[in-house]
Tab-separated table of C-alpha atoms in Angstrom:
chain	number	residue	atom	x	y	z
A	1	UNK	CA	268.295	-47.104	67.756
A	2	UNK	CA	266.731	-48.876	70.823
A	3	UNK	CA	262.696	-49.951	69.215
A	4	UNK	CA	262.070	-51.579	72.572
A	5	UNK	CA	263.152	-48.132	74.491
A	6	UNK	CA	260.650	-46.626	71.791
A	7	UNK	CA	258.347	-49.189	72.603
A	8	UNK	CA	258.220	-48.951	76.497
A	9	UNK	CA	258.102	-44.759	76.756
A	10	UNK	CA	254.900	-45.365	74.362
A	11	UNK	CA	252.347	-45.141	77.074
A	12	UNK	CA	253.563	-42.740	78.995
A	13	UNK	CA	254.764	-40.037	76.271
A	14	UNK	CA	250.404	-40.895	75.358
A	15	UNK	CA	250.041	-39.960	79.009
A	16	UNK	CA	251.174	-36.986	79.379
A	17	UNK	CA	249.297	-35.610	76.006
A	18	UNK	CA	246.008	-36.971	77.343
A	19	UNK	CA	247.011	-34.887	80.595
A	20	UNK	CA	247.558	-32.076	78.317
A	21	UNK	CA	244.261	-31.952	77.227
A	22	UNK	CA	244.853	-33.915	73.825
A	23	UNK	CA	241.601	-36.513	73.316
A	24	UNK	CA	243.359	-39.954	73.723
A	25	UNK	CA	243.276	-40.735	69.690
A	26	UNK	CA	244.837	-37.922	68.310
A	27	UNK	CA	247.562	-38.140	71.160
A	28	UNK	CA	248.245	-41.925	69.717
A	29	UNK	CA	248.103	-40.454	66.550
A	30	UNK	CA	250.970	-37.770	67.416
A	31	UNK	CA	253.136	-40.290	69.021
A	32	UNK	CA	253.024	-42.519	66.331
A	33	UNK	CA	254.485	-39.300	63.821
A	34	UNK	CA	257.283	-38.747	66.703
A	35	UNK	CA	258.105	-42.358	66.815
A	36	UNK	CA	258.524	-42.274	62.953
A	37	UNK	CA	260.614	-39.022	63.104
A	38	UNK	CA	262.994	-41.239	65.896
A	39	UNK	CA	263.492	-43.925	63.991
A	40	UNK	CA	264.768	-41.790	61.007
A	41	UNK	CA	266.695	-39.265	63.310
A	42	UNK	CA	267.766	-41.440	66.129
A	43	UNK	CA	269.961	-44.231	64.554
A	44	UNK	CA	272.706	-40.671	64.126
A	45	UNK	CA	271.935	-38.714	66.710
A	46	UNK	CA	269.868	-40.349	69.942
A	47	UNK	CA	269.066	-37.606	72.544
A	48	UNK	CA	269.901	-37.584	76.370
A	49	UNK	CA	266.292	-37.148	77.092
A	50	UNK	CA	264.573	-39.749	74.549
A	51	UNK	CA	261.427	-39.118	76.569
A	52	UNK	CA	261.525	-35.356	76.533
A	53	UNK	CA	262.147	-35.548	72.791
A	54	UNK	CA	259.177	-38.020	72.137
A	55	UNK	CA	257.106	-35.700	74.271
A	56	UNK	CA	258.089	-32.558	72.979
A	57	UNK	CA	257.941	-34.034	69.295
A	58	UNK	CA	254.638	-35.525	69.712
A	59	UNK	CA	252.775	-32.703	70.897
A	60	UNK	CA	253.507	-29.944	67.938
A	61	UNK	CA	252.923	-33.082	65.829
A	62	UNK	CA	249.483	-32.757	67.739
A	63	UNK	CA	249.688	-28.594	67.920
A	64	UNK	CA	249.635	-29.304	63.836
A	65	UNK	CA	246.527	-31.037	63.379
A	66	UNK	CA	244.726	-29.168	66.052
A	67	UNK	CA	245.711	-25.762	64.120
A	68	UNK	CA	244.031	-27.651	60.866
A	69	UNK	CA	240.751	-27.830	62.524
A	70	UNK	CA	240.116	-25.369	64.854
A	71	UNK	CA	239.561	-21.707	65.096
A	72	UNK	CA	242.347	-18.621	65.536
A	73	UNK	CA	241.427	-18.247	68.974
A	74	UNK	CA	241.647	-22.121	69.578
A	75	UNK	CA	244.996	-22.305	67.586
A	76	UNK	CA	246.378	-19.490	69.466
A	77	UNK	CA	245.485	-21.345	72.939
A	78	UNK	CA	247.090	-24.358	71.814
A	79	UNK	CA	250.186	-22.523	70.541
A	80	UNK	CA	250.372	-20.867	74.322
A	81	UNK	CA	250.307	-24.477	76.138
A	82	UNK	CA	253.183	-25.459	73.744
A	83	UNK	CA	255.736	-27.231	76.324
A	84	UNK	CA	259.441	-26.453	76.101
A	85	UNK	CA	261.763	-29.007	74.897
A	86	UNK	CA	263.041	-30.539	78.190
A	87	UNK	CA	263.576	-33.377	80.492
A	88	UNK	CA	259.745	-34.909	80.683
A	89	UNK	CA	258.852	-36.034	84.136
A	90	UNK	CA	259.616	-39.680	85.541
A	91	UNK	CA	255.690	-40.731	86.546
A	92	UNK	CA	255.143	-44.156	85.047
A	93	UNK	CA	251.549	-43.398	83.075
A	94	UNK	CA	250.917	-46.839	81.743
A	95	UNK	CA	248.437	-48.149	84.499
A	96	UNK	CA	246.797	-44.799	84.533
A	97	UNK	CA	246.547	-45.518	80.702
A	98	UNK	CA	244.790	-48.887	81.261
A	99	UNK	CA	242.132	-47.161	83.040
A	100	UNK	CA	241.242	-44.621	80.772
A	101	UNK	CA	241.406	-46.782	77.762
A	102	UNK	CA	238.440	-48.913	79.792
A	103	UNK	CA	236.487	-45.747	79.214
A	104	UNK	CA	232.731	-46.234	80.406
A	105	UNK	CA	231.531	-45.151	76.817
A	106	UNK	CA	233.002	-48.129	75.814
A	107	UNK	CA	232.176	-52.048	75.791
A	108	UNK	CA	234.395	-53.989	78.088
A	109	UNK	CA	235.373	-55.562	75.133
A	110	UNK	CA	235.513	-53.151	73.428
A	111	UNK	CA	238.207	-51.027	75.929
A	112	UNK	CA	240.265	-54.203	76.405
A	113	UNK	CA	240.714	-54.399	72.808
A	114	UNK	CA	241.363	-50.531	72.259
A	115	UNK	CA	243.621	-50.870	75.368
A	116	UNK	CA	245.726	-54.570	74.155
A	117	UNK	CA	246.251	-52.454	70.580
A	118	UNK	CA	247.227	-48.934	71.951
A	119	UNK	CA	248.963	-49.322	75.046
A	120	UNK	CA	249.516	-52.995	75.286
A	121	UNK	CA	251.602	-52.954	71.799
A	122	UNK	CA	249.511	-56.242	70.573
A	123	UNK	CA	248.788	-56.687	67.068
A	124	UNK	CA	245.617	-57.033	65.743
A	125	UNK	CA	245.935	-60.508	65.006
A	126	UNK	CA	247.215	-61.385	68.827
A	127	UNK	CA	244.152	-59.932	70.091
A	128	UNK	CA	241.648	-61.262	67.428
A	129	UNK	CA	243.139	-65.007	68.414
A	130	UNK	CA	243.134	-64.110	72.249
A	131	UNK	CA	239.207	-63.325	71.504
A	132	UNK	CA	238.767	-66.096	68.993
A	133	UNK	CA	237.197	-64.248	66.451
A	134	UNK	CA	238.455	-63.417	62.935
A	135	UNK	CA	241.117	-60.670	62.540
A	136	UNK	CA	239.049	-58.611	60.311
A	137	UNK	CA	236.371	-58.347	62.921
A	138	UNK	CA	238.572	-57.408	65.433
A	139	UNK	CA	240.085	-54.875	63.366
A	140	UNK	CA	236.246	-53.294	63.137
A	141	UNK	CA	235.943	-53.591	66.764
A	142	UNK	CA	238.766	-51.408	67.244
A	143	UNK	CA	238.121	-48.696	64.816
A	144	UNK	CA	235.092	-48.844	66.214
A	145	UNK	CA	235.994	-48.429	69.358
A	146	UNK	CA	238.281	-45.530	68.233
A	147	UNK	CA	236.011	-43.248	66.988
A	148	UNK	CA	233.744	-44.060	69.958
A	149	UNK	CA	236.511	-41.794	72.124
A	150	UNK	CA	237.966	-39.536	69.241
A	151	UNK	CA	237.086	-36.079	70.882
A	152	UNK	CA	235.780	-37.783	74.319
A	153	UNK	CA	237.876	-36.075	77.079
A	154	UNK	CA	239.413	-39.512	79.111
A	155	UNK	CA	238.706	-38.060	82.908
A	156	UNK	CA	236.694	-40.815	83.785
A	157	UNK	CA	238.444	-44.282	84.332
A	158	UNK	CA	236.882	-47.727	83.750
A	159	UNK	CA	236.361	-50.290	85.801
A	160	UNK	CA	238.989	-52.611	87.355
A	161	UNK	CA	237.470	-55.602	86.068
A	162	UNK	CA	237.868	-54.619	82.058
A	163	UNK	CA	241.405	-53.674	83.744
A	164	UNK	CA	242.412	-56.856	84.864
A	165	UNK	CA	240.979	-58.246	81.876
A	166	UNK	CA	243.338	-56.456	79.900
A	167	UNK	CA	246.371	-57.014	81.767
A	168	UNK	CA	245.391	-61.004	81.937
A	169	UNK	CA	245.641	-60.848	77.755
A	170	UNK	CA	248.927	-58.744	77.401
A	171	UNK	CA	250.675	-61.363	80.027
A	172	UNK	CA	249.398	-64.317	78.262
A	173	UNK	CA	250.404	-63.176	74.871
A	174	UNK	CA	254.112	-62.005	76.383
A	175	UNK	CA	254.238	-65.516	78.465
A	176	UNK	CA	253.578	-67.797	75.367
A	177	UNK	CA	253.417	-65.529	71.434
A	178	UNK	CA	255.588	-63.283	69.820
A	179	UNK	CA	255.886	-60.398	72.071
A	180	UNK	CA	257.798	-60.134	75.124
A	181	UNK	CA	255.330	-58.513	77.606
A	182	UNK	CA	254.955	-60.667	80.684
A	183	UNK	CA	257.275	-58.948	82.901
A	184	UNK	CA	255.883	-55.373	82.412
A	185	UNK	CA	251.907	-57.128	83.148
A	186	UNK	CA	253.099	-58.667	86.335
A	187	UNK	CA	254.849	-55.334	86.708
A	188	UNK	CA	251.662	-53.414	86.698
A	189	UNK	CA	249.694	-55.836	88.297
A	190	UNK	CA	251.645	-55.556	91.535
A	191	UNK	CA	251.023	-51.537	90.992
A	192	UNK	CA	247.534	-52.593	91.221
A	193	UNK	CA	247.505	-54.665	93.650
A	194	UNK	CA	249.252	-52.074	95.979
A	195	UNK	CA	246.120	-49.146	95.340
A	196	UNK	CA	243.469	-51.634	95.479
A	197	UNK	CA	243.065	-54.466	97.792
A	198	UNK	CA	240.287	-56.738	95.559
A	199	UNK	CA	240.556	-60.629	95.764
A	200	UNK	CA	240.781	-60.839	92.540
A	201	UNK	CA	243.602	-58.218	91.582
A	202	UNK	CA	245.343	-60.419	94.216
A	203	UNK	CA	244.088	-63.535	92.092
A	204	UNK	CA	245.725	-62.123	88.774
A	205	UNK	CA	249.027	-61.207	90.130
A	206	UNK	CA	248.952	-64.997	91.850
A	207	UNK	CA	248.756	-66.556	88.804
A	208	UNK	CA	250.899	-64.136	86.806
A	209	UNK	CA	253.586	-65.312	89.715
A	210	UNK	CA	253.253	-69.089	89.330
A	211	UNK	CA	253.401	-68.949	85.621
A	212	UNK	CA	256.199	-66.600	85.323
A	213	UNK	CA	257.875	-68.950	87.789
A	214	UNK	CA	258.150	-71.667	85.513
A	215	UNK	CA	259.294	-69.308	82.092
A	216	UNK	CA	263.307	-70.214	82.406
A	217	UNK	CA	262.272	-74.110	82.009
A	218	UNK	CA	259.463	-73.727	79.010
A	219	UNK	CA	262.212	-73.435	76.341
A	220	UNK	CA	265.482	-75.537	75.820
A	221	UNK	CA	268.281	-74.542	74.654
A	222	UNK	CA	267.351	-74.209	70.863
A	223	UNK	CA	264.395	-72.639	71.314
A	224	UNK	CA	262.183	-75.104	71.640
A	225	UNK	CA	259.050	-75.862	73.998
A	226	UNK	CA	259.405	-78.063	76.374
A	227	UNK	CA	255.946	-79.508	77.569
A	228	UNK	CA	255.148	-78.782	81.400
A	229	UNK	CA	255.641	-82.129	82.197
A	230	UNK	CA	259.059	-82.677	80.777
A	231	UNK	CA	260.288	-79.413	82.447
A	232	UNK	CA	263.124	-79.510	84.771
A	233	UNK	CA	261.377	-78.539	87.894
A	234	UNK	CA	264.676	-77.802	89.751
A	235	UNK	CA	264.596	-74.618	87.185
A	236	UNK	CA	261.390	-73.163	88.306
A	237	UNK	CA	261.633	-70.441	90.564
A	238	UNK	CA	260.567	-71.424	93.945
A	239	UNK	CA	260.701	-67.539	95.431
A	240	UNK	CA	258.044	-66.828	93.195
A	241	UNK	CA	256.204	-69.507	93.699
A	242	UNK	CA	256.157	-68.881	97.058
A	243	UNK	CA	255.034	-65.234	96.672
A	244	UNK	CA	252.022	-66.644	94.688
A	245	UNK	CA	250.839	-68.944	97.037
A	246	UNK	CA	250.976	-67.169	99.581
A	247	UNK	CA	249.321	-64.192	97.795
A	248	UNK	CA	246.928	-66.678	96.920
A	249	UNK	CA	246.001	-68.412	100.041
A	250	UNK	CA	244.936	-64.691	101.450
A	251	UNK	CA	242.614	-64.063	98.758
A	252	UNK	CA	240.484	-67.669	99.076
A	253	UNK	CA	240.732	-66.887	102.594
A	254	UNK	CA	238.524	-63.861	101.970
A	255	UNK	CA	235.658	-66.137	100.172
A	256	UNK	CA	234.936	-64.362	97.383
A	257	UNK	CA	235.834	-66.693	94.285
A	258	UNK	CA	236.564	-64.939	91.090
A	259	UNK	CA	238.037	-67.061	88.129
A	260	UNK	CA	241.525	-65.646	88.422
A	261	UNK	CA	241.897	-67.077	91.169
A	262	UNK	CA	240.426	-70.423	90.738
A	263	UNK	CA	243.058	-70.378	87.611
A	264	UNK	CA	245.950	-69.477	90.233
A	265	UNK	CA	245.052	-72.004	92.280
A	266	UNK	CA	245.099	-74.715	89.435
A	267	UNK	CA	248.910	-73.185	88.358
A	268	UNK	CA	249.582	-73.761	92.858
A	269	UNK	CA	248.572	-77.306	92.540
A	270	UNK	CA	251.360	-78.004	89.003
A	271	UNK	CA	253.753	-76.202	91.454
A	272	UNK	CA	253.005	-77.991	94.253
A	273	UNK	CA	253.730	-81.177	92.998
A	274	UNK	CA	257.323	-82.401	92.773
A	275	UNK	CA	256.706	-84.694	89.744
A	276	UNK	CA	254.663	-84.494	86.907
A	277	UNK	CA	253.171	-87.757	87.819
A	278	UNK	CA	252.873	-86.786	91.684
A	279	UNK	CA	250.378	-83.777	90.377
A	280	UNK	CA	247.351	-83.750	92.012
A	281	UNK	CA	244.761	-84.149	89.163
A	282	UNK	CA	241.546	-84.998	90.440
A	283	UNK	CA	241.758	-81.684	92.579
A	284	UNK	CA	242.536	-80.005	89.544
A	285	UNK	CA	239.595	-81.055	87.472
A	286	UNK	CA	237.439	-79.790	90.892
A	287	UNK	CA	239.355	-76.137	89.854
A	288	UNK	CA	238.448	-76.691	86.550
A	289	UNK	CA	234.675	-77.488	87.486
A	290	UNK	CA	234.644	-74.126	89.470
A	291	UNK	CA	236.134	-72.071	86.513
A	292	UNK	CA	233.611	-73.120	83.651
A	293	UNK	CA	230.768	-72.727	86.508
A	294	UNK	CA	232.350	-69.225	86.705
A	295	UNK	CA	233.181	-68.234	82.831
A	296	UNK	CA	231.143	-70.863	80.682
A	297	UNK	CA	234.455	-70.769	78.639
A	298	UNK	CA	235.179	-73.274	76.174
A	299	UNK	CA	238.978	-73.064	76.423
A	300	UNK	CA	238.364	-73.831	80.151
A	301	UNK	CA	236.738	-76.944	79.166
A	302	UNK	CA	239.136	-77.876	76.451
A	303	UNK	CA	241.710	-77.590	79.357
A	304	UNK	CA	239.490	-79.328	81.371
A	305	UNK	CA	239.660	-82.023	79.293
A	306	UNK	CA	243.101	-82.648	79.132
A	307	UNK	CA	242.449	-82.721	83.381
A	308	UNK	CA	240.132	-85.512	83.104
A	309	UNK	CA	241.908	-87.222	81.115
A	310	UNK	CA	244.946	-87.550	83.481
A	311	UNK	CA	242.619	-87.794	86.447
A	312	UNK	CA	240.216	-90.261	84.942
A	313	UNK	CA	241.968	-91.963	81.769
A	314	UNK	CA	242.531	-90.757	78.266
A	315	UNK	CA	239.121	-92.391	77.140
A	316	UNK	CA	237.564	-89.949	79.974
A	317	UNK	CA	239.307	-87.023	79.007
A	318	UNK	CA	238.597	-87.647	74.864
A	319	UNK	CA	234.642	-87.734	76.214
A	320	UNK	CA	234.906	-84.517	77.851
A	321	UNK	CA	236.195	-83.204	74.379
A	322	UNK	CA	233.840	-84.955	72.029
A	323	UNK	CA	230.970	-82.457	73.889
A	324	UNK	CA	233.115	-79.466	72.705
A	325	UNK	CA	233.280	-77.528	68.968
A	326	UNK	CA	236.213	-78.803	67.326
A	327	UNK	CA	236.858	-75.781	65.566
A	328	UNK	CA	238.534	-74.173	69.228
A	329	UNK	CA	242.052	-73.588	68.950
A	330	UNK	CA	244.931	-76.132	70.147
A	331	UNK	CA	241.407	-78.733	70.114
A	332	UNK	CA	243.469	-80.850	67.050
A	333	UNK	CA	246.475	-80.965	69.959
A	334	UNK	CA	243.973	-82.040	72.824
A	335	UNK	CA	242.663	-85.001	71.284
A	336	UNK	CA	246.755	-85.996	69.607
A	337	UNK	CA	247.330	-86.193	73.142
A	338	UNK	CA	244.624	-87.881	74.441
A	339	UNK	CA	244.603	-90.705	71.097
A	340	UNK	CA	247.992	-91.120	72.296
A	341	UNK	CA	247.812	-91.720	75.904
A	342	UNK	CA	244.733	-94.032	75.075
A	343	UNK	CA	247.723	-96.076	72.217
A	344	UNK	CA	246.247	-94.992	69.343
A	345	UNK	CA	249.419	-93.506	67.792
A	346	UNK	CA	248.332	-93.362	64.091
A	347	UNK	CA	245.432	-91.197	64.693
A	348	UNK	CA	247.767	-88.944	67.471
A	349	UNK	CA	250.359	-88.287	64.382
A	350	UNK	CA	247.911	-87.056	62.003
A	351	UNK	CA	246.193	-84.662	64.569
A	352	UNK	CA	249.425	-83.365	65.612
A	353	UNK	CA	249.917	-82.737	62.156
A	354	UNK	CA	246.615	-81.530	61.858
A	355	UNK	CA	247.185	-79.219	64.861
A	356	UNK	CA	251.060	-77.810	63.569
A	357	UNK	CA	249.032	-76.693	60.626
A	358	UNK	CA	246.558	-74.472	62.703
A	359	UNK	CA	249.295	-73.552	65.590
A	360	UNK	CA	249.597	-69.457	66.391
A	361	UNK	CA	253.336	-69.196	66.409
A	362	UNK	CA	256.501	-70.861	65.096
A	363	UNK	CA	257.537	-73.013	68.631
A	364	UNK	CA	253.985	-74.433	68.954
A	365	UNK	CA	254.275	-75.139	65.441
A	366	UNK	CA	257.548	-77.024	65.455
A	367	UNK	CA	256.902	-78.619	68.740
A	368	UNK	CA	253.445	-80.009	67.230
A	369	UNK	CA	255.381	-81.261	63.802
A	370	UNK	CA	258.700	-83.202	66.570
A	371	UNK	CA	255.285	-84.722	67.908
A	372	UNK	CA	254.418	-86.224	64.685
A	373	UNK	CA	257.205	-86.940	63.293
A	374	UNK	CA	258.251	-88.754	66.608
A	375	UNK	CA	255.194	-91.390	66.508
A	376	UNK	CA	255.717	-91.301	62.683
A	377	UNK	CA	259.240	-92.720	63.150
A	378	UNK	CA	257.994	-95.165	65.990
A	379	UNK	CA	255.414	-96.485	63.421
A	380	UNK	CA	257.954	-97.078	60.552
A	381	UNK	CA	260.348	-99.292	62.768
């Protein structure tokens, strides 16, 4: 039984439901049943049509509950709009999804968290660390947010910023944490980016490009990460670099700054440069400058940090992170690094291993413990 086929029809088995005139929770609640029933039937007998089935499945499981609840005349009219079992049609729903998910009764944060957890496949933990806030109140957010559109007919889309918002998260989480979701972000980015010609939709796919460029040379052989400036450059891959810039250089053209692109053009300057030492790091901390002044973020200025620091010298970069809360996450690794660069290599061991301790998945974990253990070793010669 294929769980990332199951996975991927998700959204649009959802889709046609919601189409069908089921309110978008109790359609995720029907698909859900139908994805149990495959994964008890399918593993004997998979059908030709695992859409059609899914589809088909899901909506008596939905029929069912509506029967509970509503009237005779109401069940009847349900029981007439009953589909029969058949091939389901081919229209990819998921962006379409994304939209209505950023429902305007909703927060934006609200719909980008309902939207990461229902259509994005991100656990509630992956968001709650994407927002950094604790699980259990991003759990509330999104029952919350739940029973704001349980019963809410979804015929009236959100806003493309929440939108890009969302599809930002589910591509960094694929790129770097447990779930492999990059590819189908950038996929529906450039599905954006082909209905709606916005600066920064061009921005986001940009940046999506020059990251995803560089994925082949972020792990080695054993799994590993392999820091940005040890990767083998000759590995990246230089068509889709090019697409970014170029995608890139037409949106700044249009002066209208957004922070996706100011962060694409930060990942164009690491791309640009042949050698991690040739990189260009005073213009980067200028990027960096124009991203806080745009988002006030303090992960921007943890990164920014690290900028300085290469640009202006580790004692620099640790006193652009003294000014920021040390509770932030990866802010244990930030100033390992820094203590390093500036030879301090007993205090860089113990905040690596300070920083393994606190890491959000296995590979930063182990590549945060090799950093320790690595000055560890140098100290005990």
């Amino acid at each position: 039984m294929d769980e990332a086929l199951l996975r991927s029809l998700t959204p649009s088995v959802i889709g046609v439901l919601v189409r069908r005139g089921a309110d978008f929770a109790a359609a995720e609640d029907a698909v859900q049943e139908a994805l149990v029933e495959a994964v008890r039937g399918w593993p004997d007998d998979q059908p030709r049509d695992p859409k059609g089935w899914l589809v088909t499945v899901a909506w008596r499981r939905f029929l069912d509950a509506a029967r509970a609840d509503a009237s005779r005349r109401r069940r009847e009219d349900l029981v007439d709009q009953e589909p029969t079992p058949g091939p389901a049609p081919a229209a990819d729903d998921t962006l379409q999804l994304y939209f209505l998910c950023a429902h305007p009764s909703l927060s934006p944060s609200s719909a980008v968290a309902l939207t990461l957890r229902a259509v994005g496949g991100l656990t509630t933990r992956q968001i709650a660390r994407a927002y950094l806030v604790p699980e259990a109140t991003m759990a509330q957010r999104i029952s919350r947010a739940k029973r704001t559109v349980s019963g809410v007919r979804l015929d009236r889309p959100g806003d493309v910023a929440t939108v890009l918002r969302v599809l930002y998260l589910v591509f960094n989480e694929g790129y770097s944490g447990d779930v492999d979701l990059a590819a189908e972000a950038v996929r529906l980015t450039r599905q954006l980016a082909a209905v709606i010609d916005h600066p920064e939709v061009a921005g986001l796919l940009a940046l999506m490009l020059l990251h995803h460029a560089r994925r082949a040379a972020r792990t080695a052989a054993d799994g590993s990460l392999v820091p940005l400036a040890e990767q083998d450059r000759g590995r990246w891959d230089t068509g889709a670099i090019a697409e970014g810039v170029g995608i890139l250089q037409a949106a700044l053209a249009r002066d209208r700054l957004g922070e996706f692109q100011a962060q694409a053009a930060i990942a164009a300057l690491h791309a640009d440069a042949p050698t991690a030492a040739e990189t260009d790091w005073v213009q980067i901390v200028e990027w960096y400058d124009e991203l806080a002044r745009l988002t006030d973020s303090p992960v921007v200025r943890l990164n920014r940090a690290v900028a300085v620091g290469e640009a202006d010298g580790p004692r620099a970069g640790m006193a652009a992170l003294a000014k920021l809360d040390a509770s932030l996450p990866r802010h244990a690794a930030v100033a390992a690094y820094l203590h390093e660069r500036d030879g301090d290599p007993a205090t860089a061991a113990r905040l690596y291993a300070e920083a393994a301790r606190k890491a959000p998945n296995l590979a930063e974990r182990d590549h945060l413990t090799r950093q320790a253990a690595r000055l560890n070793a140098r100290r005990d010669r």
